[in-house]
């Protein structure tokens, strides 16, 4: 995602959260190994849509998973755990 490419991933816990609004176009059901190929071929055949998904993926990573945001999320978690004691 950070490289600005579309992805194909299995629809397991957390994947849709990572992919955000464009998850539906980039997931296949677990154990649906035959579902991977059509998705990959679709991106190869539609370069414009692949580029759009890639750009969306790159933006998502930069905004939601930056080092600063990750550090802040851990700090918030630790603070909430300390407040419970």
PDB file of C-alpha atoms in Angstrom:
ATOM      1  CA  UNK A   1       0.000   0.000   0.000  1.00  0.00           C
ATOM      2  CA  UNK A   2       2.784   2.426   0.892  1.00  0.00           C
ATOM      3  CA  UNK A   3       4.294   1.890  -2.545  1.00  0.00           C
ATOM      4  CA  UNK A   4       1.100   3.152  -4.171  1.00  0.00           C
ATOM      5  CA  UNK A   5      -0.119  -0.125  -5.598  1.00  0.00           C
ATOM      6  CA  UNK A   6      -3.427  -1.959  -5.365  1.00  0.00           C
ATOM      7  CA  UNK A   7      -3.371  -5.101  -3.280  1.00  0.00           C
ATOM      8  CA  UNK A   8      -5.173  -8.412  -3.172  1.00  0.00           C
ATOM      9  CA  UNK A   9      -5.566  -9.809   0.326  1.00  0.00           C
ATOM     10  CA  UNK A  10      -7.665 -12.411   2.057  1.00  0.00           C
ATOM     11  CA  UNK A  11     -10.597 -11.039   4.011  1.00  0.00           C
ATOM     12  CA  UNK A  12      -9.369 -11.902   7.493  1.00  0.00           C
ATOM     13  CA  UNK A  13      -9.531  -9.910  10.706  1.00  0.00           C
ATOM     14  CA  UNK A  14      -8.071  -6.439  10.367  1.00  0.00           C
ATOM     15  CA  UNK A  15      -7.584  -6.384   6.600  1.00  0.00           C
ATOM     16  CA  UNK A  16     -10.645  -4.252   5.870  1.00  0.00           C
ATOM     17  CA  UNK A  17      -9.591  -1.817   8.587  1.00  0.00           C
ATOM     18  CA  UNK A  18      -6.179  -1.444   6.995  1.00  0.00           C
ATOM     19  CA  UNK A  19      -7.565  -1.057   3.461  1.00  0.00           C
ATOM     20  CA  UNK A  20     -10.310   1.377   4.459  1.00  0.00           C
ATOM     21  CA  UNK A  21     -12.987   2.468   1.995  1.00  0.00           C
ATOM     22  CA  UNK A  22     -11.569   0.518  -0.948  1.00  0.00           C
ATOM     23  CA  UNK A  23     -11.334  -2.817   0.861  1.00  0.00           C
ATOM     24  CA  UNK A  24     -14.155  -4.481  -1.074  1.00  0.00           C
ATOM     25  CA  UNK A  25     -12.266  -4.194  -4.350  1.00  0.00           C
ATOM     26  CA  UNK A  26      -9.074  -5.628  -2.898  1.00  0.00           C
ATOM     27  CA  UNK A  27     -10.143  -8.620  -0.814  1.00  0.00           C
ATOM     28  CA  UNK A  28     -11.039 -12.199  -1.570  1.00  0.00           C
ATOM     29  CA  UNK A  29     -12.547 -14.664   0.842  1.00  0.00           C
ATOM     30  CA  UNK A  30     -10.182 -16.834   2.888  1.00  0.00           C
ATOM     31  CA  UNK A  31      -9.251 -20.050   1.095  1.00  0.00           C
ATOM     32  CA  UNK A  32     -10.515 -18.628  -2.220  1.00  0.00           C
ATOM     33  CA  UNK A  33      -7.173 -19.090  -3.942  1.00  0.00           C
ATOM     34  CA  UNK A  34      -8.843 -18.991  -7.338  1.00  0.00           C
ATOM     35  CA  UNK A  35     -10.227 -15.557  -6.506  1.00  0.00           C
ATOM     36  CA  UNK A  36      -6.759 -14.014  -6.440  1.00  0.00           C
ATOM     37  CA  UNK A  37      -6.054 -14.427 -10.136  1.00  0.00           C
ATOM     38  CA  UNK A  38      -9.100 -12.525 -11.451  1.00  0.00           C
ATOM     39  CA  UNK A  39      -8.345  -9.615  -9.121  1.00  0.00           C
ATOM     40  CA  UNK A  40      -4.738  -9.402 -10.259  1.00  0.00           C
ATOM     41  CA  UNK A  41      -5.748  -9.689 -13.918  1.00  0.00           C
ATOM     42  CA  UNK A  42      -8.357  -6.959 -13.372  1.00  0.00           C
ATOM     43  CA  UNK A  43      -5.684  -4.518 -12.151  1.00  0.00           C
ATOM     44  CA  UNK A  44      -3.392  -5.438 -15.025  1.00  0.00           C
ATOM     45  CA  UNK A  45      -6.223  -4.800 -17.500  1.00  0.00           C
ATOM     46  CA  UNK A  46      -7.449  -1.551 -15.958  1.00  0.00           C
ATOM     47  CA  UNK A  47      -4.341   0.527 -15.309  1.00  0.00           C
ATOM     48  CA  UNK A  48      -6.371   3.633 -14.490  1.00  0.00           C
ATOM     49  CA  UNK A  49      -8.351   1.930 -11.715  1.00  0.00           C
ATOM     50  CA  UNK A  50      -5.181   0.251 -10.450  1.00  0.00           C
ATOM     51  CA  UNK A  51      -3.497   3.660 -10.235  1.00  0.00           C
ATOM     52  CA  UNK A  52      -6.518   5.130  -8.420  1.00  0.00           C
ATOM     53  CA  UNK A  53      -6.546   2.301  -5.880  1.00  0.00           C
ATOM     54  CA  UNK A  54      -2.802   2.596  -5.456  1.00  0.00           C
ATOM     55  CA  UNK A  55      -3.045   6.314  -4.784  1.00  0.00           C
ATOM     56  CA  UNK A  56      -5.851   5.734  -2.290  1.00  0.00           C
ATOM     57  CA  UNK A  57      -3.788   3.032  -0.585  1.00  0.00           C
ATOM     58  CA  UNK A  58      -0.747   5.302  -0.321  1.00  0.00           C
ATOM     59  CA  UNK A  59      -2.834   8.107   1.173  1.00  0.00           C
ATOM     60  CA  UNK A  60      -4.433   5.693   3.641  1.00  0.00           C
ATOM     61  CA  UNK A  61      -1.057   4.469   4.875  1.00  0.00           C
ATOM     62  CA  UNK A  62       0.328   7.994   5.186  1.00  0.00           C
ATOM     63  CA  UNK A  63      -2.683   9.241   7.132  1.00  0.00           C
ATOM     64  CA  UNK A  64      -3.716   6.267   9.250  1.00  0.00           C
ATOM     65  CA  UNK A  65      -0.469   4.412   9.856  1.00  0.00           C
ATOM     66  CA  UNK A  66       2.271   7.027  10.024  1.00  0.00           C
ATOM     67  CA  UNK A  67       4.934   6.532  12.702  1.00  0.00           C
ATOM     68  CA  UNK A  68       3.633   9.584  14.550  1.00  0.00           C
ATOM     69  CA  UNK A  69       0.078   8.289  14.568  1.00  0.00           C
ATOM     70  CA  UNK A  70       1.198   4.828  15.684  1.00  0.00           C
ATOM     71  CA  UNK A  71       3.222   6.284  18.571  1.00  0.00           C
ATOM     72  CA  UNK A  72       0.266   8.439  19.598  1.00  0.00           C
ATOM     73  CA  UNK A  73      -2.064   5.430  19.524  1.00  0.00           C
ATOM     74  CA  UNK A  74       0.292   3.486  21.817  1.00  0.00           C
ATOM     75  CA  UNK A  75       0.628   6.453  24.163  1.00  0.00           C
ATOM     76  CA  UNK A  76      -3.152   6.754  24.340  1.00  0.00           C
ATOM     77  CA  UNK A  77      -3.472   3.027  25.020  1.00  0.00           C
ATOM     78  CA  UNK A  78      -0.874   3.081  27.789  1.00  0.00           C
ATOM     79  CA  UNK A  79      -2.469   6.159  29.355  1.00  0.00           C
ATOM     80  CA  UNK A  80      -5.891   4.481  29.341  1.00  0.00           C
ATOM     81  CA  UNK A  81      -4.434   1.367  30.966  1.00  0.00           C
ATOM     82  CA  UNK A  82      -2.728   3.422  33.663  1.00  0.00           C
ATOM     83  CA  UNK A  83      -6.001   5.246  34.373  1.00  0.00           C
ATOM     84  CA  UNK A  84      -7.631   1.892  35.138  1.00  0.00           C
ATOM     85  CA  UNK A  85      -5.208   0.996  37.919  1.00  0.00           C
TER      86      UNK A  85
END
